[in-house]
């Protein structure tokens, strides 16, 4: 177990290079506004709200790094948090890899947080950091499922899909971000696991190395803005926070 009084340099990589196809046509998802403020700015503030995080690397749309840099300049953070913007790639995995490449070797713990989860509370971020600092090489926040899940035999659109199984729901968790890692472990995972091997999150890459991954409690407000209805929910959560918590 590490000495909790020793400062551990912690960074956050925020992949924000996706287009947001499922949200519908428009500007890249991370730049769409929530309560008048770009989703990305909310996500950056959520990471900076954790006192552990001293560096944030934002991975911008490949042709949008200058615009994102300008935008973040207009929404400055407290002085204790450094900010770097790098251009992203064609897939989330590639974008995270580009973000990791921008981290100095002095960083020991890295969080990877979707720009598309703008409302994650600071307590969730801190719980992930604490679990990595306590010795887990990979930590994911997650929640139990509300729905029953069926495994199907996929068919072309319009054809009913035969059910082939019903996994035991109590054993399943819906995984969120930020996911936290010992930086050496995550770099090794990204260097080792080839794109397209089916990992849809960073912890999935670490699992493929055979390294342990643990779950800590996630939060309902850490949901991913994926489809139009998610934006409605996000606006409502934000309005409630602004009315009750003085959130900006
Ligand atoms: N090439 C990509 C693709 C995704 N992401 C980021 O990964 C996070 C999670 O992805 P998701 O919510 O699925 O975003 P999109 O890929 O933009 O969504 P869609 O699949 O609907 O286009 C987002 O913050 C997104 O910006 C990224 O940095 N680079
Ligand atoms: C990383 C993630 O947010 C964990 O739930 C998720 O896998 C990203 O989903 P995507 O739709 O594949 O970008």
PDB file of C-alpha atoms and ligand atoms in Angstrom:
ATOM      1  CA  UNK A   1       0.000   0.000   0.000  1.00  0.00           C
ATOM      2  CA  UNK A   2       1.364   3.447  -0.907  1.00  0.00           C
ATOM      3  CA  UNK A   3       1.958   6.221   1.623  1.00  0.00           C
ATOM      4  CA  UNK A   4      -1.214   8.364   1.350  1.00  0.00           C
ATOM      5  CA  UNK A   5       0.694  11.500   2.422  1.00  0.00           C
ATOM      6  CA  UNK A   6       3.107  11.236  -0.531  1.00  0.00           C
ATOM      7  CA  UNK A   7       2.055  13.433  -3.476  1.00  0.00           C
ATOM      8  CA  UNK A   8       1.263  11.240  -6.487  1.00  0.00           C
ATOM      9  CA  UNK A   9       1.265  13.070  -9.789  1.00  0.00           C
ATOM     10  CA  UNK A  10      -2.108  12.442 -11.352  1.00  0.00           C
ATOM     11  CA  UNK A  11      -3.252  13.458 -14.828  1.00  0.00           C
ATOM     12  CA  UNK A  12      -6.533  13.165 -16.685  1.00  0.00           C
ATOM     13  CA  UNK A  13      -6.814  12.394 -20.399  1.00  0.00           C
ATOM     14  CA  UNK A  14     -10.143  13.506 -21.876  1.00  0.00           C
ATOM     15  CA  UNK A  15     -10.943  11.920 -25.255  1.00  0.00           C
ATOM     16  CA  UNK A  16     -13.148  14.500 -26.993  1.00  0.00           C
ATOM     17  CA  UNK A  17     -12.489  13.728 -30.648  1.00  0.00           C
ATOM     18  CA  UNK A  18     -15.708  11.848 -31.429  1.00  0.00           C
ATOM     19  CA  UNK A  19     -18.301  13.189 -33.851  1.00  0.00           C
ATOM     20  CA  UNK A  20     -21.365  12.223 -31.845  1.00  0.00           C
ATOM     21  CA  UNK A  21     -23.154  10.510 -34.731  1.00  0.00           C
ATOM     22  CA  UNK A  22     -25.799   9.020 -32.414  1.00  0.00           C
ATOM     23  CA  UNK A  23     -26.638  12.493 -31.105  1.00  0.00           C
ATOM     24  CA  UNK A  24     -27.489  13.640 -34.623  1.00  0.00           C
ATOM     25  CA  UNK A  25     -25.973  16.089 -37.097  1.00  0.00           C
ATOM     26  CA  UNK A  26     -24.159  19.170 -35.821  1.00  0.00           C
ATOM     27  CA  UNK A  27     -20.834  20.233 -34.381  1.00  0.00           C
ATOM     28  CA  UNK A  28     -18.647  17.542 -32.766  1.00  0.00           C
ATOM     29  CA  UNK A  29     -20.412  16.305 -29.615  1.00  0.00           C
ATOM     30  CA  UNK A  30     -17.872  17.619 -27.095  1.00  0.00           C
ATOM     31  CA  UNK A  31     -18.352  21.156 -28.406  1.00  0.00           C
ATOM     32  CA  UNK A  32     -22.150  21.118 -28.178  1.00  0.00           C
ATOM     33  CA  UNK A  33     -23.469  23.174 -25.301  1.00  0.00           C
ATOM     34  CA  UNK A  34     -25.103  22.136 -22.064  1.00  0.00           C
ATOM     35  CA  UNK A  35     -26.664  25.047 -20.198  1.00  0.00           C
ATOM     36  CA  UNK A  36     -24.836  27.396 -22.576  1.00  0.00           C
ATOM     37  CA  UNK A  37     -21.384  25.930 -21.834  1.00  0.00           C
ATOM     38  CA  UNK A  38     -19.620  23.395 -24.096  1.00  0.00           C
ATOM     39  CA  UNK A  39     -19.886  19.813 -22.833  1.00  0.00           C
ATOM     40  CA  UNK A  40     -16.088  19.564 -22.945  1.00  0.00           C
ATOM     41  CA  UNK A  41     -15.720  22.527 -20.567  1.00  0.00           C
ATOM     42  CA  UNK A  42     -18.008  20.772 -18.058  1.00  0.00           C
ATOM     43  CA  UNK A  43     -15.899  17.599 -18.372  1.00  0.00           C
ATOM     44  CA  UNK A  44     -12.623  19.499 -17.924  1.00  0.00           C
ATOM     45  CA  UNK A  45     -14.019  21.274 -14.847  1.00  0.00           C
ATOM     46  CA  UNK A  46     -15.183  17.922 -13.441  1.00  0.00           C
ATOM     47  CA  UNK A  47     -11.614  16.580 -13.617  1.00  0.00           C
ATOM     48  CA  UNK A  48     -10.096  19.812 -12.274  1.00  0.00           C
ATOM     49  CA  UNK A  49     -12.520  19.668  -9.334  1.00  0.00           C
ATOM     50  CA  UNK A  50     -10.511  16.752  -7.978  1.00  0.00           C
ATOM     51  CA  UNK A  51      -7.562  18.195  -6.051  1.00  0.00           C
ATOM     52  CA  UNK A  52      -5.511  15.161  -7.084  1.00  0.00           C
ATOM     53  CA  UNK A  53      -5.491  16.132 -10.768  1.00  0.00           C
ATOM     54  CA  UNK A  54      -2.622  18.464 -11.695  1.00  0.00           C
ATOM     55  CA  UNK A  55      -2.575  18.016 -15.488  1.00  0.00           C
ATOM     56  CA  UNK A  56      -5.387  17.599 -18.014  1.00  0.00           C
ATOM     57  CA  UNK A  57      -4.794  16.490 -21.603  1.00  0.00           C
ATOM     58  CA  UNK A  58      -7.749  17.169 -23.890  1.00  0.00           C
ATOM     59  CA  UNK A  59      -7.833  15.109 -27.082  1.00  0.00           C
ATOM     60  CA  UNK A  60      -9.587  17.315 -29.634  1.00  0.00           C
ATOM     61  CA  UNK A  61     -11.210  16.426 -32.958  1.00  0.00           C
ATOM     62  CA  UNK A  62      -8.345  15.821 -35.444  1.00  0.00           C
ATOM     63  CA  UNK A  63      -8.953  19.112 -37.279  1.00  0.00           C
ATOM     64  CA  UNK A  64     -10.173  21.048 -34.233  1.00  0.00           C
ATOM     65  CA  UNK A  65      -7.249  21.351 -31.823  1.00  0.00           C
ATOM     66  CA  UNK A  66      -6.820  25.096 -32.425  1.00  0.00           C
ATOM     67  CA  UNK A  67     -10.518  25.795 -31.892  1.00  0.00           C
ATOM     68  CA  UNK A  68     -10.586  23.656 -28.741  1.00  0.00           C
ATOM     69  CA  UNK A  69      -7.472  25.420 -27.433  1.00  0.00           C
ATOM     70  CA  UNK A  70      -9.188  28.777 -27.965  1.00  0.00           C
ATOM     71  CA  UNK A  71     -12.368  27.584 -26.298  1.00  0.00           C
ATOM     72  CA  UNK A  72     -10.561  26.329 -23.205  1.00  0.00           C
ATOM     73  CA  UNK A  73      -8.587  29.577 -23.031  1.00  0.00           C
ATOM     74  CA  UNK A  74     -11.948  31.366 -22.737  1.00  0.00           C
ATOM     75  CA  UNK A  75     -12.896  29.110 -19.786  1.00  0.00           C
ATOM     76  CA  UNK A  76      -9.765  29.188 -17.605  1.00  0.00           C
ATOM     77  CA  UNK A  77      -9.149  26.745 -14.731  1.00  0.00           C
ATOM     78  CA  UNK A  78      -7.674  27.400 -11.307  1.00  0.00           C
ATOM     79  CA  UNK A  79      -3.896  27.879 -11.550  1.00  0.00           C
ATOM     80  CA  UNK A  80      -3.030  24.535  -9.987  1.00  0.00           C
ATOM     81  CA  UNK A  81      -4.204  22.586 -13.076  1.00  0.00           C
ATOM     82  CA  UNK A  82      -2.145  22.536 -16.287  1.00  0.00           C
ATOM     83  CA  UNK A  83      -3.962  22.013 -19.566  1.00  0.00           C
ATOM     84  CA  UNK A  84      -2.691  20.596 -22.862  1.00  0.00           C
ATOM     85  CA  UNK A  85      -4.648  20.046 -26.098  1.00  0.00           C
ATOM     86  CA  UNK A  86      -3.646  17.444 -28.697  1.00  0.00           C
ATOM     87  CA  UNK A  87      -5.397  16.332 -31.899  1.00  0.00           C
ATOM     88  CA  UNK A  88      -7.212  13.004 -31.708  1.00  0.00           C
ATOM     89  CA  UNK A  89      -7.654  10.024 -34.008  1.00  0.00           C
ATOM     90  CA  UNK A  90     -10.294   8.079 -35.886  1.00  0.00           C
ATOM     91  CA  UNK A  91     -11.249   5.832 -32.947  1.00  0.00           C
ATOM     92  CA  UNK A  92     -11.556   6.333 -29.196  1.00  0.00           C
ATOM     93  CA  UNK A  93      -8.660   3.933 -28.600  1.00  0.00           C
ATOM     94  CA  UNK A  94      -6.439   5.906 -30.964  1.00  0.00           C
ATOM     95  CA  UNK A  95      -7.457   9.183 -29.335  1.00  0.00           C
ATOM     96  CA  UNK A  96      -6.625   7.918 -25.839  1.00  0.00           C
ATOM     97  CA  UNK A  97      -3.278   6.643 -27.107  1.00  0.00           C
ATOM     98  CA  UNK A  98      -2.485  10.109 -28.507  1.00  0.00           C
ATOM     99  CA  UNK A  99      -3.433  11.638 -25.156  1.00  0.00           C
ATOM    100  CA  UNK A 100      -1.204   9.214 -23.242  1.00  0.00           C
ATOM    101  CA  UNK A 101       1.705  10.102 -25.533  1.00  0.00           C
ATOM    102  CA  UNK A 102       1.435  13.705 -24.334  1.00  0.00           C
ATOM    103  CA  UNK A 103       1.925  12.800 -20.649  1.00  0.00           C
ATOM    104  CA  UNK A 104       5.318  13.387 -19.032  1.00  0.00           C
ATOM    105  CA  UNK A 105       6.930  10.355 -17.380  1.00  0.00           C
ATOM    106  CA  UNK A 106       6.620  12.070 -13.985  1.00  0.00           C
ATOM    107  CA  UNK A 107       2.904  11.211 -14.025  1.00  0.00           C
ATOM    108  CA  UNK A 108       2.127   8.075 -12.004  1.00  0.00           C
ATOM    109  CA  UNK A 109      -1.667   7.845 -12.098  1.00  0.00           C
ATOM    110  CA  UNK A 110      -3.844   8.605 -15.106  1.00  0.00           C
ATOM    111  CA  UNK A 111      -7.592   9.008 -15.389  1.00  0.00           C
ATOM    112  CA  UNK A 112      -9.273   8.538 -18.752  1.00  0.00           C
ATOM    113  CA  UNK A 113     -12.562  10.402 -18.872  1.00  0.00           C
ATOM    114  CA  UNK A 114     -15.054  10.758 -21.747  1.00  0.00           C
ATOM    115  CA  UNK A 115     -15.879  14.354 -22.667  1.00  0.00           C
ATOM    116  CA  UNK A 116     -19.317  12.844 -23.225  1.00  0.00           C
ATOM    117  CA  UNK A 117     -19.744  12.339 -19.441  1.00  0.00           C
ATOM    118  CA  UNK A 118     -19.772  16.027 -18.498  1.00  0.00           C
ATOM    119  CA  UNK A 119     -21.545  15.759 -15.149  1.00  0.00           C
ATOM    120  CA  UNK A 120     -19.504  13.168 -13.259  1.00  0.00           C
ATOM    121  CA  UNK A 121     -19.374  14.304  -9.610  1.00  0.00           C
ATOM    122  CA  UNK A 122     -16.010  15.026  -7.932  1.00  0.00           C
ATOM    123  CA  UNK A 123     -16.681  12.307  -5.339  1.00  0.00           C
ATOM    124  CA  UNK A 124     -16.637   9.664  -8.092  1.00  0.00           C
ATOM    125  CA  UNK A 125     -13.371  11.020  -9.512  1.00  0.00           C
ATOM    126  CA  UNK A 126     -11.818  11.029  -6.042  1.00  0.00           C
ATOM    127  CA  UNK A 127     -12.994   7.462  -5.329  1.00  0.00           C
ATOM    128  CA  UNK A 128     -11.290   6.220  -8.505  1.00  0.00           C
ATOM    129  CA  UNK A 129      -8.043   8.061  -7.720  1.00  0.00           C
ATOM    130  CA  UNK A 130      -8.057   6.739  -4.147  1.00  0.00           C
ATOM    131  CA  UNK A 131      -8.475   3.138  -5.308  1.00  0.00           C
ATOM    132  CA  UNK A 132      -5.532   3.424  -7.737  1.00  0.00           C
ATOM    133  CA  UNK A 133      -3.411   5.065  -5.047  1.00  0.00           C
ATOM    134  CA  UNK A 134      -4.329   2.213  -2.710  1.00  0.00           C
ATOM    135  CA  UNK A 135      -2.650  -0.195  -5.131  1.00  0.00           C
ATOM    136  CA  UNK A 136      -5.142  -1.275  -7.811  1.00  0.00           C
ATOM    137  CA  UNK A 137      -3.527  -0.954 -11.274  1.00  0.00           C
ATOM    138  CA  UNK A 138      -6.901  -0.374 -12.963  1.00  0.00           C
ATOM    139  CA  UNK A 139     -10.148   0.962 -11.491  1.00  0.00           C
ATOM    140  CA  UNK A 140     -13.543   1.515 -13.109  1.00  0.00           C
ATOM    141  CA  UNK A 141     -16.626   3.205 -11.661  1.00  0.00           C
ATOM    142  CA  UNK A 142     -19.768   1.232 -12.457  1.00  0.00           C
ATOM    143  CA  UNK A 143     -23.411   0.759 -11.525  1.00  0.00           C
ATOM    144  CA  UNK A 144     -25.699  -2.277 -11.342  1.00  0.00           C
ATOM    145  CA  UNK A 145     -28.070  -2.617 -14.305  1.00  0.00           C
ATOM    146  CA  UNK A 146     -31.719  -1.611 -14.173  1.00  0.00           C
ATOM    147  CA  UNK A 147     -32.736  -3.696 -17.198  1.00  0.00           C
ATOM    148  CA  UNK A 148     -32.518  -7.410 -17.859  1.00  0.00           C
ATOM    149  CA  UNK A 149     -29.922  -8.092 -20.589  1.00  0.00           C
ATOM    150  CA  UNK A 150     -30.348 -10.613 -23.424  1.00  0.00           C
ATOM    151  CA  UNK A 151     -27.602 -11.993 -25.636  1.00  0.00           C
ATOM    152  CA  UNK A 152     -28.815 -12.300 -29.237  1.00  0.00           C
ATOM    153  CA  UNK A 153     -27.777 -13.711 -32.561  1.00  0.00           C
ATOM    154  CA  UNK A 154     -27.491 -10.428 -34.527  1.00  0.00           C
ATOM    155  CA  UNK A 155     -29.594 -10.185 -37.709  1.00  0.00           C
ATOM    156  CA  UNK A 156     -29.953  -7.566 -40.468  1.00  0.00           C
ATOM    157  CA  UNK A 157     -32.097  -4.559 -39.507  1.00  0.00           C
ATOM    158  CA  UNK A 158     -35.806  -5.422 -39.616  1.00  0.00           C
ATOM    159  CA  UNK A 159     -35.310  -9.136 -38.838  1.00  0.00           C
ATOM    160  CA  UNK A 160     -36.179 -10.271 -35.292  1.00  0.00           C
ATOM    161  CA  UNK A 161     -33.041 -11.427 -33.418  1.00  0.00           C
ATOM    162  CA  UNK A 162     -33.146 -14.847 -31.712  1.00  0.00           C
ATOM    163  CA  UNK A 163     -32.230 -14.741 -28.024  1.00  0.00           C
ATOM    164  CA  UNK A 164     -29.340 -17.072 -27.184  1.00  0.00           C
ATOM    165  CA  UNK A 165     -28.962 -16.300 -23.488  1.00  0.00           C
ATOM    166  CA  UNK A 166     -29.795 -14.192 -20.449  1.00  0.00           C
ATOM    167  CA  UNK A 167     -26.699 -13.350 -18.372  1.00  0.00           C
ATOM    168  CA  UNK A 168     -27.220 -13.276 -14.600  1.00  0.00           C
ATOM    169  CA  UNK A 169     -27.953  -9.578 -14.053  1.00  0.00           C
ATOM    170  CA  UNK A 170     -26.648  -9.400 -10.504  1.00  0.00           C
ATOM    171  CA  UNK A 171     -23.158 -10.190 -11.852  1.00  0.00           C
ATOM    172  CA  UNK A 172     -23.193  -7.365 -14.425  1.00  0.00           C
ATOM    173  CA  UNK A 173     -22.170  -3.703 -14.073  1.00  0.00           C
ATOM    174  CA  UNK A 174     -22.569  -0.757 -16.452  1.00  0.00           C
ATOM    175  CA  UNK A 175     -19.161   0.873 -16.654  1.00  0.00           C
ATOM    176  CA  UNK A 176     -18.536   4.617 -16.614  1.00  0.00           C
ATOM    177  CA  UNK A 177     -15.557   6.953 -16.627  1.00  0.00           C
ATOM    178  CA  UNK A 178     -13.205   8.260 -15.326  1.00  0.00           C
ATOM    179  CA  UNK A 179     -11.325   4.986 -15.360  1.00  0.00           C
ATOM    180  CA  UNK A 180      -8.109   5.191 -13.339  1.00  0.00           C
ATOM    181  CA  UNK A 181      -4.801   3.479 -13.977  1.00  0.00           C
ATOM    182  CA  UNK A 182      -1.253   3.173 -12.952  1.00  0.00           C
ATOM    183  CA  UNK A 183       0.247   4.952 -16.021  1.00  0.00           C
ATOM    184  CA  UNK A 184       2.775   2.213 -16.778  1.00  0.00           C
ATOM    185  CA  UNK A 185      -0.004  -0.395 -16.884  1.00  0.00           C
ATOM    186  CA  UNK A 186      -2.237   1.622 -19.203  1.00  0.00           C
ATOM    187  CA  UNK A 187       0.619   2.502 -21.563  1.00  0.00           C
ATOM    188  CA  UNK A 188       1.564  -1.178 -21.775  1.00  0.00           C
ATOM    189  CA  UNK A 189      -2.062  -2.119 -22.503  1.00  0.00           C
ATOM    190  CA  UNK A 190      -2.371   0.439 -25.301  1.00  0.00           C
ATOM    191  CA  UNK A 191       1.001  -0.596 -26.754  1.00  0.00           C
ATOM    192  CA  UNK A 192       0.104  -4.304 -26.644  1.00  0.00           C
ATOM    193  CA  UNK A 193      -3.556  -4.672 -27.564  1.00  0.00           C
ATOM    194  CA  UNK A 194      -4.368  -4.190 -31.209  1.00  0.00           C
ATOM    195  CA  UNK A 195      -7.290  -1.976 -32.219  1.00  0.00           C
ATOM    196  CA  UNK A 196     -10.375  -3.972 -33.169  1.00  0.00           C
ATOM    197  CA  UNK A 197      -9.908  -6.734 -30.601  1.00  0.00           C
ATOM    198  CA  UNK A 198     -13.224  -5.758 -29.096  1.00  0.00           C
ATOM    199  CA  UNK A 199     -12.256  -3.570 -26.127  1.00  0.00           C
ATOM    200  CA  UNK A 200     -14.678  -0.654 -25.910  1.00  0.00           C
ATOM    201  CA  UNK A 201     -13.000   0.860 -22.856  1.00  0.00           C
ATOM    202  CA  UNK A 202      -9.472   1.261 -21.509  1.00  0.00           C
ATOM    203  CA  UNK A 203      -9.973  -1.218 -18.682  1.00  0.00           C
ATOM    204  CA  UNK A 204     -10.849  -3.796 -21.346  1.00  0.00           C
ATOM    205  CA  UNK A 205      -7.348  -3.385 -22.766  1.00  0.00           C
ATOM    206  CA  UNK A 206      -5.822  -3.921 -19.319  1.00  0.00           C
ATOM    207  CA  UNK A 207      -7.963  -7.054 -18.836  1.00  0.00           C
ATOM    208  CA  UNK A 208      -6.475  -8.450 -22.037  1.00  0.00           C
ATOM    209  CA  UNK A 209      -3.005  -8.086 -20.488  1.00  0.00           C
ATOM    210  CA  UNK A 210      -4.207 -10.349 -17.678  1.00  0.00           C
ATOM    211  CA  UNK A 211      -3.881  -7.515 -15.140  1.00  0.00           C
ATOM    212  CA  UNK A 212      -6.534  -7.074 -12.451  1.00  0.00           C
ATOM    213  CA  UNK A 213      -9.284  -4.471 -12.837  1.00  0.00           C
ATOM    214  CA  UNK A 214     -11.541  -3.514  -9.922  1.00  0.00           C
ATOM    215  CA  UNK A 215     -14.897  -1.740  -9.771  1.00  0.00           C
ATOM    216  CA  UNK A 216     -15.840   1.081  -7.399  1.00  0.00           C
ATOM    217  CA  UNK A 217     -19.337   2.578  -7.160  1.00  0.00           C
ATOM    218  CA  UNK A 218     -20.215   4.819 -10.090  1.00  0.00           C
ATOM    219  CA  UNK A 219     -22.803   7.601 -10.057  1.00  0.00           C
ATOM    220  CA  UNK A 220     -26.113   8.078 -11.901  1.00  0.00           C
ATOM    221  CA  UNK A 221     -25.019  11.578 -12.954  1.00  0.00           C
ATOM    222  CA  UNK A 222     -21.891  10.198 -14.655  1.00  0.00           C
ATOM    223  CA  UNK A 223     -24.054   8.952 -17.552  1.00  0.00           C
ATOM    224  CA  UNK A 224     -22.777   9.295 -21.126  1.00  0.00           C
ATOM    225  CA  UNK A 225     -24.498  11.772 -23.414  1.00  0.00           C
ATOM    226  CA  UNK A 226     -24.998   9.504 -26.409  1.00  0.00           C
ATOM    227  CA  UNK A 227     -28.512  10.041 -27.822  1.00  0.00           C
ATOM    228  CA  UNK A 228     -30.771  13.123 -27.948  1.00  0.00           C
ATOM    229  CA  UNK A 229     -32.741  12.100 -24.826  1.00  0.00           C
ATOM    230  CA  UNK A 230     -29.487  12.073 -22.819  1.00  0.00           C
ATOM    231  CA  UNK A 231     -29.136  15.786 -23.565  1.00  0.00           C
ATOM    232  CA  UNK A 232     -32.572  16.434 -22.074  1.00  0.00           C
ATOM    233  CA  UNK A 233     -31.545  14.610 -18.889  1.00  0.00           C
ATOM    234  CA  UNK A 234     -28.192  16.407 -18.764  1.00  0.00           C
ATOM    235  CA  UNK A 235     -29.866  19.807 -19.085  1.00  0.00           C
ATOM    236  CA  UNK A 236     -32.229  18.897 -16.223  1.00  0.00           C
ATOM    237  CA  UNK A 237     -29.413  17.693 -13.942  1.00  0.00           C
ATOM    238  CA  UNK A 238     -27.395  20.819 -14.690  1.00  0.00           C
ATOM    239  CA  UNK A 239     -30.361  23.128 -14.034  1.00  0.00           C
ATOM    240  CA  UNK A 240     -30.984  21.429 -10.686  1.00  0.00           C
ATOM    241  CA  UNK A 241     -27.326  21.754  -9.702  1.00  0.00           C
ATOM    242  CA  UNK A 242     -27.271  25.420 -10.649  1.00  0.00           C
ATOM    243  CA  UNK A 243     -30.424  26.066  -8.628  1.00  0.00           C
ATOM    244  CA  UNK A 244     -29.325  24.153  -5.530  1.00  0.00           C
ATOM    245  CA  UNK A 245     -25.495  23.942  -5.451  1.00  0.00           C
ATOM    246  CA  UNK A 246     -24.358  27.202  -7.057  1.00  0.00           C
ATOM    247  CA  UNK A 247     -22.784  25.096  -9.832  1.00  0.00           C
ATOM    248  CA  UNK A 248     -21.555  27.185 -12.810  1.00  0.00           C
TER     249      UNK A 248
HETATM  250  N1  LIG B   1     -12.329   8.979 -32.579  1.00  0.00           N
HETATM  251  C1  LIG B   1     -12.819   9.203 -31.357  1.00  0.00           C
HETATM  252  C2  LIG B   1     -14.088   8.689 -30.961  1.00  0.00           C
HETATM  253  C3  LIG B   1     -14.565   8.985 -29.688  1.00  0.00           C
HETATM  254  N2  LIG B   1     -13.822   9.759 -28.865  1.00  0.00           N
HETATM  255  C4  LIG B   1     -14.358  10.146 -27.557  1.00  0.00           C
HETATM  256  O1  LIG B   1     -14.701   9.031 -26.784  1.00  0.00           O
HETATM  257  C5  LIG B   1     -15.738   9.373 -25.865  1.00  0.00           C
HETATM  258  C6  LIG B   1     -16.814   8.290 -25.823  1.00  0.00           C
HETATM  259  O2  LIG B   1     -17.316   8.104 -27.122  1.00  0.00           O
HETATM  260  P1  LIG B   1     -18.832   8.288 -27.553  1.00  0.00           P
HETATM  261  O3  LIG B   1     -19.642   8.888 -26.529  1.00  0.00           O
HETATM  262  O4  LIG B   1     -19.255   7.021 -28.123  1.00  0.00           O
HETATM  263  O5  LIG B   1     -18.662   9.462 -28.613  1.00  0.00           O
HETATM  264  P2  LIG B   1     -18.710   9.443 -30.176  1.00  0.00           P
HETATM  265  O6  LIG B   1     -17.743   8.487 -30.764  1.00  0.00           O
HETATM  266  O7  LIG B   1     -18.541  10.868 -30.513  1.00  0.00           O
HETATM  267  O8  LIG B   1     -20.215   8.975 -30.437  1.00  0.00           O
HETATM  268  P3  LIG B   1     -20.856   8.320 -31.735  1.00  0.00           P
HETATM  269  O9  LIG B   1     -20.423   6.885 -31.707  1.00  0.00           O
HETATM  270  O10 LIG B   1     -22.309   8.507 -31.529  1.00  0.00           O
HETATM  271  O11 LIG B   1     -20.319   9.071 -32.931  1.00  0.00           O
HETATM  272  C7  LIG B   1     -16.287  10.727 -26.302  1.00  0.00           C
HETATM  273  O12 LIG B   1     -15.909  11.714 -25.349  1.00  0.00           O
HETATM  274  C8  LIG B   1     -15.656  10.941 -27.644  1.00  0.00           C
HETATM  275  O13 LIG B   1     -15.386  12.306 -27.957  1.00  0.00           O
HETATM  276  C9  LIG B   1     -12.574  10.232 -29.250  1.00  0.00           C
HETATM  277  O14 LIG B   1     -11.922  10.939 -28.503  1.00  0.00           O
HETATM  278  N3  LIG B   1     -12.091   9.927 -30.501  1.00  0.00           N
HETATM  279  C1  LIG B   2     -15.584   4.067 -22.181  1.00  0.00           C
HETATM  280  C2  LIG B   2     -17.076   3.938 -22.036  1.00  0.00           C
HETATM  281  O1  LIG B   2     -17.656   5.179 -21.739  1.00  0.00           O
HETATM  282  C3  LIG B   2     -17.379   3.005 -20.870  1.00  0.00           C
HETATM  283  O2  LIG B   2     -18.740   2.813 -20.744  1.00  0.00           O
HETATM  284  C4  LIG B   2     -17.733   3.402 -23.283  1.00  0.00           C
HETATM  285  O3  LIG B   2     -17.320   2.100 -23.552  1.00  0.00           O
HETATM  286  C5  LIG B   2     -17.515   4.276 -24.512  1.00  0.00           C
HETATM  287  O4  LIG B   2     -18.458   3.894 -25.466  1.00  0.00           O
HETATM  288  P1  LIG B   2     -18.338   4.099 -27.017  1.00  0.00           P
HETATM  289  O5  LIG B   2     -19.755   4.237 -27.447  1.00  0.00           O
HETATM  290  O6  LIG B   2     -17.759   2.827 -27.540  1.00  0.00           O
HETATM  291  O7  LIG B   2     -17.469   5.259 -27.270  1.00  0.00           O
END
